[in-house]
Amino acid sequence: MYAVTQTKLTATQPAAILALAAQFTDFFAFENPQQPTQLFGFEAFSEQAPTNLATAVSEIDTWAQSLRLNIPQAAQEHLKLMGSFAFEDQPTAQTNIWGDFANGRFFLPKYTLEKTAADTYDLFVVANSLAQAQKQAAQFKQALAQQVPLDLTPNDSVQQTELAVNDWAQAVGQTVEKLQQAQLQKVVLARPLTVESNQTFSAEKAWLNLRHKNPETYHVLYRHRQLGFVSATPEHLIRFDHQKFHTVAIAGTCPTGKTAAETEQLGTALLNDAKNRQEQQFVTQTIIQNLQALHAEIHYSETPDLLVNKNVQHLATPIWGHLTSKTTPFQLIATLHPTPALGGLPRNLARQTIANTEILRRGLFGGPIGYLNFAQQGEFVVGIRSALLNQKTATLFAGAGIVKDSDPKQEVVETRLKFQPMLQSLLEGN
Ligand SMILES: C=C(O[C@H]1C=CC=C(C(=O)O)[C@@H]1O)C(=O)O
């Protein structure tokens, strides 16, 4: 059995936590402001990067189950696996910028920090002996107390490039033709934008800026060595609490307005727009069908709500219920991912279209990212509105759902809006 200690930390702020994080090889941060959940993991006690995309879910599941055997019962709710699956389930011929993240990656942190009240956190440390865990907890507490908050001055931007945007618009046009011939019903096509800076990008700094500028979204960071993935996603994939689950079908987008009244007017038009309602219906129906195949008991809203973010708003249908079969959380993720909010319909044709159209492998962009404890509780979101930071280069990704009535020019504008949260966090001060 491993040994686990629990220590209460008071007067602690995210700015100090993120400053300390920069000293560790592996760091994960997850914030859901709605629940609210704020969770951090530092340094791998155990880690697993799938050797093969096709077997990623079963590899992670097997690893998780073997770790569980050595986690004391009292710590099973507190220790969490943190990480992400890749978007793809097969290698593709596209350029791969993802390094150690290419097949996804998970770790069990040595140090887990979980917010319990204002400025108050529980620190859990796992080690091979109690004496070691106690020593590490004391060292961590001392190091945290010594941190000075990170300097949040934004990086300079030497060059910003929307990669092959004209080719992308042309590919969207050709896809619309295929959609009109009814081979495909929907496909989500994404495109990259790179930012080159004179300074190294800091994932920790980007995460602090993201949460400041986008208080309504999730805030996620996963850094392994110099590769940092950050996301301000609005898209919840799945939350599980033993047999209970909750998910949301999100698809259909329009901008927010300059005033609250304008945002509301645009939102009402979105709710009544046939093209966007169809995009959203595909996602809702597919999620429900996939859950039905698992014999889950399912509830859902008959009509979508509006999910309003800073730059864009979406149609969103909550879906919840409970599992009646013996399905593990990772198997549930594999059943749902990719939903047609990131893939398309039919699923395999959409995946082929994505692989043949997009110039970069998606890697963690659009993949399920989150955490899971050893008592079947956890949450995964979809890694969109995101960027991969690698030294002085940031690669941002944004996609849009394409259906038979899509207009390539409008999809370019929509993806440009979806780059905004990340661009602002990397390049603009608070
Ligand atoms: C693929 C993205 O958004 C998806 C999620 C919500 C709405 C979407 C849409 O309306 O197109 C996309 O399906 C992205 O932001 O990169």
CSV table of C-alpha atoms and ligand atoms in Angstrom, one decimal:
chain,number,residue,atom,x,y,z
A,1,MET,CA,0.0,0.0,0.0
A,2,TYR,CA,1.1,3.6,-0.7
A,3,ALA,CA,1.1,6.1,2.1
A,4,VAL,CA,-1.1,9.3,1.8
A,5,THR,CA,-1.0,12.4,4.0
A,6,GLN,CA,-3.6,15.2,4.2
A,7,THR,CA,-2.6,18.7,5.2
A,8,LYS,CA,-4.8,21.9,5.4
A,9,LEU,CA,-3.2,24.9,3.8
A,10,THR,CA,-4.7,28.4,4.5
A,11,ALA,CA,-4.0,31.8,3.1
A,12,THR,CA,-3.1,30.3,-0.3
A,13,GLN,CA,-3.7,31.9,-3.7
A,14,PRO,CA,-3.7,30.5,-7.3
A,15,ALA,CA,-0.9,33.0,-8.2
A,16,ALA,CA,1.5,31.4,-5.7
A,17,ILE,CA,0.4,27.9,-6.6
A,18,LEU,CA,1.1,28.5,-10.3
A,19,ALA,CA,4.4,30.1,-9.4
A,20,LEU,CA,5.5,27.0,-7.6
A,21,ALA,CA,4.1,24.8,-10.4
A,22,ALA,CA,6.7,26.2,-12.8
A,23,GLN,CA,9.4,24.3,-10.9
A,24,PHE,CA,7.9,20.8,-11.5
A,25,THR,CA,8.2,18.6,-14.6
A,26,ASP,CA,4.5,17.8,-14.7
A,27,PHE,CA,1.6,20.1,-13.7
A,28,PHE,CA,-2.1,19.9,-14.2
A,29,ALA,CA,-4.7,22.5,-13.3
A,30,PHE,CA,-8.5,22.2,-13.6
A,31,GLU,CA,-11.1,24.7,-12.6
A,32,ASN,CA,-14.9,24.5,-13.1
A,33,PRO,CA,-16.2,27.8,-11.7
A,34,GLN,CA,-19.8,26.6,-11.8
A,35,GLN,CA,-19.4,23.6,-9.3
A,36,PRO,CA,-17.0,25.1,-8.1
A,37,THR,CA,-14.0,22.9,-8.4
A,38,GLN,CA,-10.3,24.0,-8.3
A,39,LEU,CA,-7.8,21.2,-8.5
A,40,PHE,CA,-4.0,21.0,-9.1
A,41,GLY,CA,-1.6,18.1,-9.5
A,42,PHE,CA,2.2,18.4,-9.3
A,43,GLU,CA,4.9,15.9,-10.4
A,44,ALA,CA,4.2,12.3,-11.5
A,45,PHE,CA,4.1,9.6,-8.8
A,46,SER,CA,3.1,7.3,-11.6
A,47,GLU,CA,2.5,8.2,-15.3
A,48,GLN,CA,1.2,6.5,-18.4
A,49,ALA,CA,1.3,7.6,-22.0
A,50,PRO,CA,-0.5,5.1,-24.2
A,51,THR,CA,1.8,3.3,-26.6
A,52,ASN,CA,-0.9,3.1,-29.2
A,53,LEU,CA,-3.9,5.4,-30.0
A,54,ALA,CA,-6.2,2.5,-30.8
A,55,THR,CA,-5.7,1.0,-27.3
A,56,ALA,CA,-5.3,4.2,-25.3
A,57,VAL,CA,-8.5,3.9,-23.3
A,58,SER,CA,-7.9,0.2,-22.3
A,59,GLU,CA,-4.2,1.0,-21.5
A,60,ILE,CA,-5.2,3.9,-19.2
A,61,ASP,CA,-8.0,1.8,-17.6
A,62,THR,CA,-5.6,-1.1,-16.8
A,63,TRP,CA,-3.0,1.2,-15.4
A,64,ALA,CA,-5.7,3.0,-13.2
A,65,GLN,CA,-7.0,-0.3,-11.9
A,66,SER,CA,-3.6,-1.6,-11.0
A,67,LEU,CA,-2.8,1.7,-9.1
A,68,ARG,CA,-6.1,1.4,-7.2
A,69,LEU,CA,-5.0,-1.8,-5.6
A,70,ASN,CA,-2.3,0.1,-3.7
A,71,ILE,CA,-4.3,3.2,-2.7
A,72,PRO,CA,-5.6,3.1,0.9
A,73,GLN,CA,-9.5,3.1,1.0
A,74,ALA,CA,-9.6,6.4,2.9
A,75,ALA,CA,-7.6,8.2,0.1
A,76,GLN,CA,-9.5,6.8,-2.9
A,77,GLU,CA,-11.7,9.9,-3.2
A,78,HIS,CA,-8.8,12.3,-2.7
A,79,LEU,CA,-6.2,11.0,-5.1
A,80,LYS,CA,-6.9,11.6,-8.7
A,81,LEU,CA,-5.6,10.6,-12.1
A,82,MET,CA,-5.2,13.7,-14.3
A,83,GLY,CA,-4.6,14.0,-18.0
A,84,SER,CA,-6.0,13.8,-21.4
A,85,PHE,CA,-6.8,11.4,-24.3
A,86,ALA,CA,-5.8,12.5,-27.8
A,87,PHE,CA,-8.5,13.5,-30.2
A,88,GLU,CA,-7.5,10.7,-32.7
A,89,ASP,CA,-7.8,7.0,-32.2
A,90,GLN,CA,-5.5,6.2,-35.1
A,91,PRO,CA,-2.2,7.6,-36.4
A,92,THR,CA,-2.6,10.0,-39.3
A,93,ALA,CA,-0.3,11.4,-42.0
A,94,GLN,CA,-0.7,15.0,-40.7
A,95,THR,CA,2.1,17.0,-39.1
A,96,ASN,CA,2.5,16.0,-35.5
A,97,ILE,CA,3.5,18.8,-33.1
A,98,TRP,CA,2.5,17.0,-30.0
A,99,GLY,CA,5.7,15.3,-28.8
A,100,ASP,CA,5.0,13.3,-25.5
A,101,PHE,CA,1.3,14.3,-25.7
A,102,ALA,CA,0.7,12.7,-29.1
A,103,ASN,CA,-1.1,9.6,-27.8
A,104,GLY,CA,-2.6,11.4,-24.8
A,105,ARG,CA,-1.0,11.2,-21.3
A,106,PHE,CA,-2.1,10.7,-17.7
A,107,PHE,CA,-0.4,10.9,-14.3
A,108,LEU,CA,-1.1,10.3,-10.7
A,109,PRO,CA,0.4,13.4,-9.0
A,110,LYS,CA,2.7,13.2,-6.0
A,111,TYR,CA,1.0,16.3,-4.7
A,112,THR,CA,-2.7,17.0,-5.1
A,113,LEU,CA,-4.1,20.4,-4.1
A,114,GLU,CA,-7.9,20.8,-3.9
A,115,LYS,CA,-9.7,24.0,-2.9
A,116,THR,CA,-12.1,23.5,0.0
A,117,ALA,CA,-13.0,27.2,0.9
A,118,ALA,CA,-11.8,30.7,0.2
A,119,ASP,CA,-7.9,30.7,0.2
A,120,THR,CA,-8.0,27.2,1.7
A,121,TYR,CA,-6.8,24.0,0.2
A,122,ASP,CA,-6.3,20.3,1.2
A,123,LEU,CA,-2.9,19.0,0.2
A,124,PHE,CA,-2.6,15.2,-0.4
A,125,VAL,CA,0.8,13.7,-0.8
A,126,VAL,CA,1.3,10.1,-1.9
A,127,ALA,CA,4.6,8.3,-1.4
A,128,ASN,CA,6.0,4.8,-0.7
A,129,SER,CA,6.2,5.3,3.1
A,130,LEU,CA,4.5,7.5,5.6
A,131,ALA,CA,7.8,9.2,6.7
A,132,GLN,CA,8.5,10.1,3.1
A,133,ALA,CA,5.0,11.5,2.5
A,134,GLN,CA,5.2,13.6,5.7
A,135,LYS,CA,8.6,15.0,4.7
A,136,GLN,CA,7.4,15.9,1.2
A,137,ALA,CA,4.3,17.5,2.5
A,138,ALA,CA,6.3,19.7,4.9
A,139,GLN,CA,8.7,20.7,2.0
A,140,PHE,CA,5.9,21.5,-0.3
A,141,LYS,CA,4.1,23.6,2.3
A,142,GLN,CA,7.3,25.6,2.9
A,143,ALA,CA,8.1,26.0,-0.8
A,144,LEU,CA,4.5,27.3,-1.4
A,145,ALA,CA,4.8,29.8,1.4
A,146,GLN,CA,7.9,31.3,-0.2
A,147,GLN,CA,6.5,31.9,-3.7
A,148,VAL,CA,6.2,35.3,-5.1
A,149,PRO,CA,3.2,35.6,-7.6
A,150,LEU,CA,4.1,35.2,-11.3
A,151,ASP,CA,4.7,38.3,-13.3
A,152,LEU,CA,1.7,38.4,-15.6
A,153,THR,CA,3.1,40.8,-18.2
A,154,PRO,CA,2.0,39.4,-21.6
A,155,ASN,CA,4.5,38.0,-24.1
A,156,ASP,CA,5.4,40.1,-27.1
A,157,SER,CA,4.1,38.8,-30.4
A,158,VAL,CA,6.6,38.9,-33.2
A,159,GLN,CA,4.4,37.2,-35.8
A,160,GLN,CA,0.9,35.8,-35.9
A,161,THR,CA,0.0,33.5,-38.7
A,162,GLU,CA,-3.3,31.9,-39.6
A,163,LEU,CA,-1.9,28.7,-41.3
A,164,ALA,CA,-3.3,28.0,-44.8
A,165,VAL,CA,-6.6,29.8,-44.1
A,166,ASN,CA,-7.5,30.1,-47.8
A,167,ASP,CA,-7.0,26.4,-48.3
A,168,TRP,CA,-9.1,25.7,-45.3
A,169,ALA,CA,-12.0,27.9,-46.6
A,170,GLN,CA,-11.8,26.1,-49.9
A,171,ALA,CA,-11.9,22.7,-48.2
A,172,VAL,CA,-15.0,23.9,-46.2
A,173,GLY,CA,-16.6,24.7,-49.6
A,174,GLN,CA,-15.8,21.3,-51.0
A,175,THR,CA,-17.1,19.6,-47.8
A,176,VAL,CA,-20.4,21.6,-48.1
A,177,GLU,CA,-20.8,20.0,-51.6
A,178,LYS,CA,-20.3,16.5,-50.2
A,179,LEU,CA,-22.8,17.4,-47.4
A,180,GLN,CA,-25.3,18.4,-50.1
A,181,GLN,CA,-24.9,15.0,-51.8
A,182,ALA,CA,-25.8,13.6,-48.4
A,183,GLN,CA,-22.7,11.4,-48.0
A,184,LEU,CA,-21.9,13.3,-44.8
A,185,GLN,CA,-24.4,14.9,-42.4
A,186,LYS,CA,-21.9,17.1,-40.4
A,187,VAL,CA,-18.2,17.5,-39.8
A,188,VAL,CA,-16.3,19.8,-37.6
A,189,LEU,CA,-13.2,21.2,-39.3
A,190,ALA,CA,-10.5,23.0,-37.4
A,191,ARG,CA,-7.6,25.2,-38.3
A,192,PRO,CA,-4.4,26.4,-36.6
A,193,LEU,CA,-2.9,29.9,-35.9
A,194,THR,CA,0.6,30.3,-34.7
A,195,VAL,CA,2.1,33.0,-32.5
A,196,GLU,CA,5.8,33.5,-32.4
A,197,SER,CA,7.3,35.5,-29.5
A,198,ASN,CA,10.8,36.6,-28.4
A,199,GLN,CA,10.0,35.2,-25.0
A,200,THR,CA,9.2,31.7,-23.9
A,201,PHE,CA,5.5,31.2,-23.3
A,202,SER,CA,4.5,30.2,-19.8
A,203,ALA,CA,1.5,27.8,-19.5
A,204,GLU,CA,1.1,28.9,-15.9
A,205,LYS,CA,0.9,32.5,-16.8
A,206,ALA,CA,-1.5,31.8,-19.6
A,207,TRP,CA,-3.8,29.8,-17.3
A,208,LEU,CA,-3.9,32.7,-14.7
A,209,ASN,CA,-4.7,35.2,-17.5
A,210,LEU,CA,-7.4,32.8,-19.0
A,211,ARG,CA,-9.3,32.5,-15.7
A,212,HIS,CA,-9.1,36.2,-15.1
A,213,LYS,CA,-10.5,37.1,-18.6
A,214,ASN,CA,-13.0,34.2,-19.0
A,215,PRO,CA,-14.6,33.6,-15.6
A,216,GLU,CA,-17.5,31.7,-17.1
A,217,THR,CA,-15.5,28.8,-18.8
A,218,TYR,CA,-13.5,25.9,-17.5
A,219,HIS,CA,-9.7,26.6,-17.1
A,220,VAL,CA,-7.4,23.7,-17.8
A,221,LEU,CA,-3.7,23.3,-18.1
A,222,TYR,CA,-1.6,20.3,-18.6
A,223,ARG,CA,2.2,20.8,-18.8
A,224,HIS,CA,4.8,18.0,-19.3
A,225,ARG,CA,8.3,19.4,-19.4
A,226,GLN,CA,8.3,22.3,-21.9
A,227,LEU,CA,5.1,21.4,-23.6
A,228,GLY,CA,2.1,23.1,-22.2
A,229,PHE,CA,-1.5,22.7,-23.2
A,230,VAL,CA,-4.0,25.3,-22.0
A,231,SER,CA,-7.8,25.6,-22.6
A,232,ALA,CA,-10.7,27.9,-21.8
A,233,THR,CA,-13.3,25.4,-22.9
A,234,PRO,CA,-17.0,25.9,-22.3
A,235,GLU,CA,-17.6,22.3,-23.2
A,236,HIS,CA,-18.3,19.8,-20.5
A,237,LEU,CA,-18.0,16.2,-21.8
A,238,ILE,CA,-18.9,14.1,-18.8
A,239,ARG,CA,-19.1,14.4,-15.0
A,240,PHE,CA,-19.5,11.1,-13.1
A,241,ASP,CA,-20.5,10.5,-9.6
A,242,HIS,CA,-20.4,6.7,-9.2
A,243,GLN,CA,-23.3,5.5,-11.5
A,244,LYS,CA,-24.7,9.0,-12.1
A,245,PHE,CA,-23.5,11.1,-15.0
A,246,HIS,CA,-24.1,14.5,-16.5
A,247,THR,CA,-23.2,15.8,-20.0
A,248,VAL,CA,-24.1,18.6,-22.3
A,249,ALA,CA,-24.6,18.7,-26.1
A,250,ILE,CA,-23.0,21.9,-27.3
A,251,ALA,CA,-23.1,23.1,-30.9
A,252,GLY,CA,-24.3,26.1,-32.8
A,253,THR,CA,-22.5,29.4,-32.4
A,254,CYS,CA,-23.0,33.1,-32.8
A,255,PRO,CA,-21.1,36.1,-31.5
A,256,THR,CA,-21.9,38.0,-28.3
A,257,GLY,CA,-22.9,41.7,-28.6
A,258,LYS,CA,-21.4,44.9,-27.3
A,259,THR,CA,-24.2,45.2,-24.8
A,260,ALA,CA,-26.3,42.7,-22.8
A,261,ALA,CA,-29.3,43.5,-24.8
A,262,GLU,CA,-27.5,42.9,-28.1
A,263,THR,CA,-26.2,39.6,-26.8
A,264,GLU,CA,-29.7,38.6,-25.9
A,265,GLN,CA,-31.0,39.5,-29.3
A,266,LEU,CA,-28.3,37.6,-31.1
A,267,GLY,CA,-29.0,34.6,-28.7
A,268,THR,CA,-32.7,34.6,-29.5
A,269,ALA,CA,-31.8,34.6,-33.2
A,270,LEU,CA,-29.5,31.7,-32.7
A,271,LEU,CA,-32.2,29.7,-30.9
A,272,ASN,CA,-34.4,30.2,-33.9
A,273,ASP,CA,-31.9,29.5,-36.6
A,274,ALA,CA,-32.5,26.3,-38.6
A,275,LYS,CA,-28.9,25.6,-39.5
A,276,ASN,CA,-27.6,26.0,-36.0
A,277,ARG,CA,-30.5,24.0,-34.5
A,278,GLN,CA,-29.7,21.2,-36.9
A,279,GLU,CA,-26.0,21.2,-35.9
A,280,GLN,CA,-27.1,21.0,-32.3
A,281,GLN,CA,-29.7,18.3,-32.9
A,282,PHE,CA,-27.1,16.0,-34.5
A,283,VAL,CA,-25.0,16.3,-31.3
A,284,THR,CA,-27.9,15.8,-28.9
A,285,GLN,CA,-29.3,12.7,-30.8
A,286,THR,CA,-25.9,11.1,-31.1
A,287,ILE,CA,-25.0,11.4,-27.4
A,288,ILE,CA,-28.4,10.0,-26.5
A,289,GLN,CA,-28.1,7.1,-28.9
A,290,ASN,CA,-24.6,6.2,-27.6
A,291,LEU,CA,-25.8,6.3,-24.0
A,292,GLN,CA,-28.8,4.2,-24.9
A,293,ALA,CA,-26.4,1.6,-26.3
A,294,LEU,CA,-24.9,1.4,-22.8
A,295,HIS,CA,-28.4,0.8,-21.3
A,296,ALA,CA,-28.2,4.1,-19.4
A,297,GLU,CA,-31.2,5.7,-17.9
A,298,ILE,CA,-31.3,9.1,-19.6
A,299,HIS,CA,-33.0,12.5,-19.1
A,300,TYR,CA,-32.5,15.6,-21.2
A,301,SER,CA,-34.0,19.0,-21.9
A,302,GLU,CA,-36.4,19.1,-24.9
A,303,THR,CA,-35.1,22.5,-26.2
A,304,PRO,CA,-31.5,23.9,-26.0
A,305,ASP,CA,-30.4,26.7,-23.6
A,306,LEU,CA,-27.9,29.4,-24.4
A,307,LEU,CA,-24.4,29.1,-23.1
A,308,VAL,CA,-22.9,32.6,-23.2
A,309,ASN,CA,-19.1,33.1,-23.1
A,310,LYS,CA,-17.1,36.3,-23.6
A,311,ASN,CA,-16.8,36.3,-27.4
A,312,VAL,CA,-19.3,33.7,-28.5
A,313,GLN,CA,-22.5,32.0,-27.4
A,314,HIS,CA,-23.7,28.4,-28.1
A,315,LEU,CA,-26.8,26.3,-28.1
A,316,ALA,CA,-26.5,23.7,-25.2
A,317,THR,CA,-28.7,20.8,-24.2
A,318,PRO,CA,-28.1,19.2,-20.8
A,319,ILE,CA,-28.3,15.4,-20.6
A,320,TRP,CA,-28.1,13.4,-17.4
A,321,GLY,CA,-28.9,10.0,-15.9
A,322,HIS,CA,-27.3,6.9,-14.5
A,323,LEU,CA,-25.6,3.9,-15.8
A,324,THR,CA,-27.2,0.5,-15.3
A,325,SER,CA,-24.4,-1.6,-16.8
A,326,LYS,CA,-20.9,-2.1,-15.4
A,327,THR,CA,-19.3,0.6,-17.5
A,328,THR,CA,-16.1,2.2,-16.3
A,329,PRO,CA,-15.8,6.0,-16.6
A,330,PHE,CA,-13.0,5.6,-19.2
A,331,GLN,CA,-15.3,3.3,-21.3
A,332,LEU,CA,-18.0,5.9,-21.1
A,333,ILE,CA,-15.6,8.5,-22.4
A,334,ALA,CA,-14.6,6.2,-25.2
A,335,THR,CA,-18.3,5.7,-26.1
A,336,LEU,CA,-19.0,9.5,-26.2
A,337,HIS,CA,-15.9,10.8,-27.8
A,338,PRO,CA,-15.8,12.3,-30.3
A,339,THR,CA,-19.3,13.7,-30.2
A,340,PRO,CA,-20.4,15.4,-33.4
A,341,ALA,CA,-19.5,18.7,-31.6
A,342,LEU,CA,-15.9,17.9,-32.5
A,343,GLY,CA,-16.1,14.9,-35.0
A,344,GLY,CA,-19.2,14.6,-37.1
A,345,LEU,CA,-21.7,12.2,-38.6
A,346,PRO,CA,-21.3,9.5,-39.7
A,347,ARG,CA,-18.4,9.3,-37.2
A,348,ASN,CA,-15.9,7.4,-39.4
A,349,LEU,CA,-16.5,9.4,-42.6
A,350,ALA,CA,-16.2,12.6,-40.5
A,351,ARG,CA,-12.9,11.4,-39.0
A,352,GLN,CA,-11.5,10.6,-42.5
A,353,THR,CA,-12.6,14.1,-43.7
A,354,ILE,CA,-10.8,15.7,-40.8
A,355,ALA,CA,-7.6,13.7,-41.3
A,356,ASN,CA,-7.7,14.5,-45.1
A,357,THR,CA,-8.4,18.2,-44.6
A,358,GLU,CA,-6.6,19.5,-41.6
A,359,ILE,CA,-2.8,20.1,-41.8
A,360,LEU,CA,-2.0,19.4,-38.2
A,361,ARG,CA,-2.8,16.4,-36.0
A,362,ARG,CA,-5.3,17.5,-33.4
A,363,GLY,CA,-3.5,15.8,-30.5
A,364,LEU,CA,-5.0,17.2,-27.2
A,365,PHE,CA,-7.1,19.7,-29.1
A,366,GLY,CA,-10.7,18.4,-29.0
A,367,GLY,CA,-9.6,15.5,-26.8
A,368,PRO,CA,-11.2,14.6,-23.4
A,369,ILE,CA,-9.2,16.2,-20.6
A,370,GLY,CA,-9.9,16.0,-16.9
A,371,TYR,CA,-9.5,14.0,-13.7
A,372,LEU,CA,-10.9,10.9,-12.1
A,373,ASN,CA,-10.5,9.7,-8.5
A,374,PHE,CA,-10.4,6.0,-7.5
A,375,ALA,CA,-14.0,6.0,-6.4
A,376,GLN,CA,-15.6,6.7,-9.8
A,377,GLN,CA,-15.9,10.4,-9.4
A,378,GLY,CA,-14.5,12.9,-11.9
A,379,GLU,CA,-15.0,15.3,-14.8
A,380,PHE,CA,-13.8,15.5,-18.3
A,381,VAL,CA,-14.1,18.5,-20.7
A,382,VAL,CA,-13.4,18.9,-24.4
A,383,GLY,CA,-10.0,20.6,-25.0
A,384,ILE,CA,-11.1,23.4,-27.3
A,385,ARG,CA,-10.4,27.2,-27.2
A,386,SER,CA,-6.9,25.9,-26.6
A,387,ALA,CA,-3.3,26.2,-27.5
A,388,LEU,CA,-0.1,24.1,-27.3
A,389,LEU,CA,2.8,26.2,-26.0
A,390,ASN,CA,6.2,25.1,-26.9
A,391,GLN,CA,9.0,27.5,-25.9
A,392,LYS,CA,8.6,30.6,-28.0
A,393,THR,CA,5.7,29.2,-30.2
A,394,ALA,CA,2.1,29.0,-29.4
A,395,THR,CA,-0.2,27.0,-31.7
A,396,LEU,CA,-3.9,27.8,-31.3
A,397,PHE,CA,-6.7,25.7,-32.7
A,398,ALA,CA,-10.3,26.6,-33.5
A,399,GLY,CA,-13.0,24.5,-35.3
A,400,ALA,CA,-16.5,25.0,-36.6
A,401,GLY,CA,-19.4,22.6,-37.3
A,402,ILE,CA,-20.0,22.3,-41.1
A,403,VAL,CA,-23.4,21.3,-42.3
A,404,LYS,CA,-25.0,21.5,-45.8
A,405,ASP,CA,-26.0,25.2,-45.4
A,406,SER,CA,-22.6,26.4,-44.1
A,407,ASP,CA,-20.9,29.4,-45.7
A,408,PRO,CA,-17.0,29.1,-45.8
A,409,LYS,CA,-16.5,32.8,-45.2
A,410,GLN,CA,-18.7,32.8,-42.1
A,411,GLU,CA,-16.9,29.7,-40.8
A,412,VAL,CA,-13.6,31.6,-41.1
A,413,VAL,CA,-15.1,34.5,-39.1
A,414,GLU,CA,-16.5,32.1,-36.5
A,415,THR,CA,-13.1,30.3,-36.0
A,416,ARG,CA,-11.4,33.7,-35.8
A,417,LEU,CA,-13.7,34.6,-32.9
A,418,LYS,CA,-13.0,31.2,-31.2
A,419,PHE,CA,-9.2,32.1,-31.2
A,420,GLN,CA,-9.9,35.2,-29.2
A,421,PRO,CA,-9.9,34.0,-25.6
A,422,MET,CA,-6.5,32.3,-26.1
A,423,LEU,CA,-5.0,35.2,-28.0
A,424,GLN,CA,-6.1,37.7,-25.4
A,425,SER,CA,-4.7,35.5,-22.6
A,426,LEU,CA,-1.3,35.1,-24.3
A,427,LEU,CA,-0.8,38.7,-25.6
A,428,GLU,CA,-2.9,41.2,-23.6
A,429,GLY,CA,-2.4,42.3,-20.0
A,430,ASN,CA,-5.1,42.0,-17.4
B,1,LIG,C1,-14.7,23.0,-32.4
B,1,LIG,C2,-15.0,24.0,-31.7
B,1,LIG,O1,-16.2,24.3,-31.2
B,1,LIG,C3,-17.2,23.3,-31.2
B,1,LIG,C4,-18.0,23.5,-29.9
B,1,LIG,C5,-19.1,24.3,-29.8
B,1,LIG,C6,-19.6,24.8,-30.9
B,1,LIG,C7,-19.2,24.5,-32.2
B,1,LIG,C8,-19.8,25.1,-33.4
B,1,LIG,O2,-20.8,25.8,-33.3
B,1,LIG,O3,-19.3,24.9,-34.5
B,1,LIG,C9,-18.1,23.5,-32.4
B,1,LIG,O4,-18.8,22.3,-32.7
B,1,LIG,C10,-13.9,25.0,-31.3
B,1,LIG,O5,-14.2,26.0,-30.6
B,1,LIG,O6,-12.8,24.9,-31.8
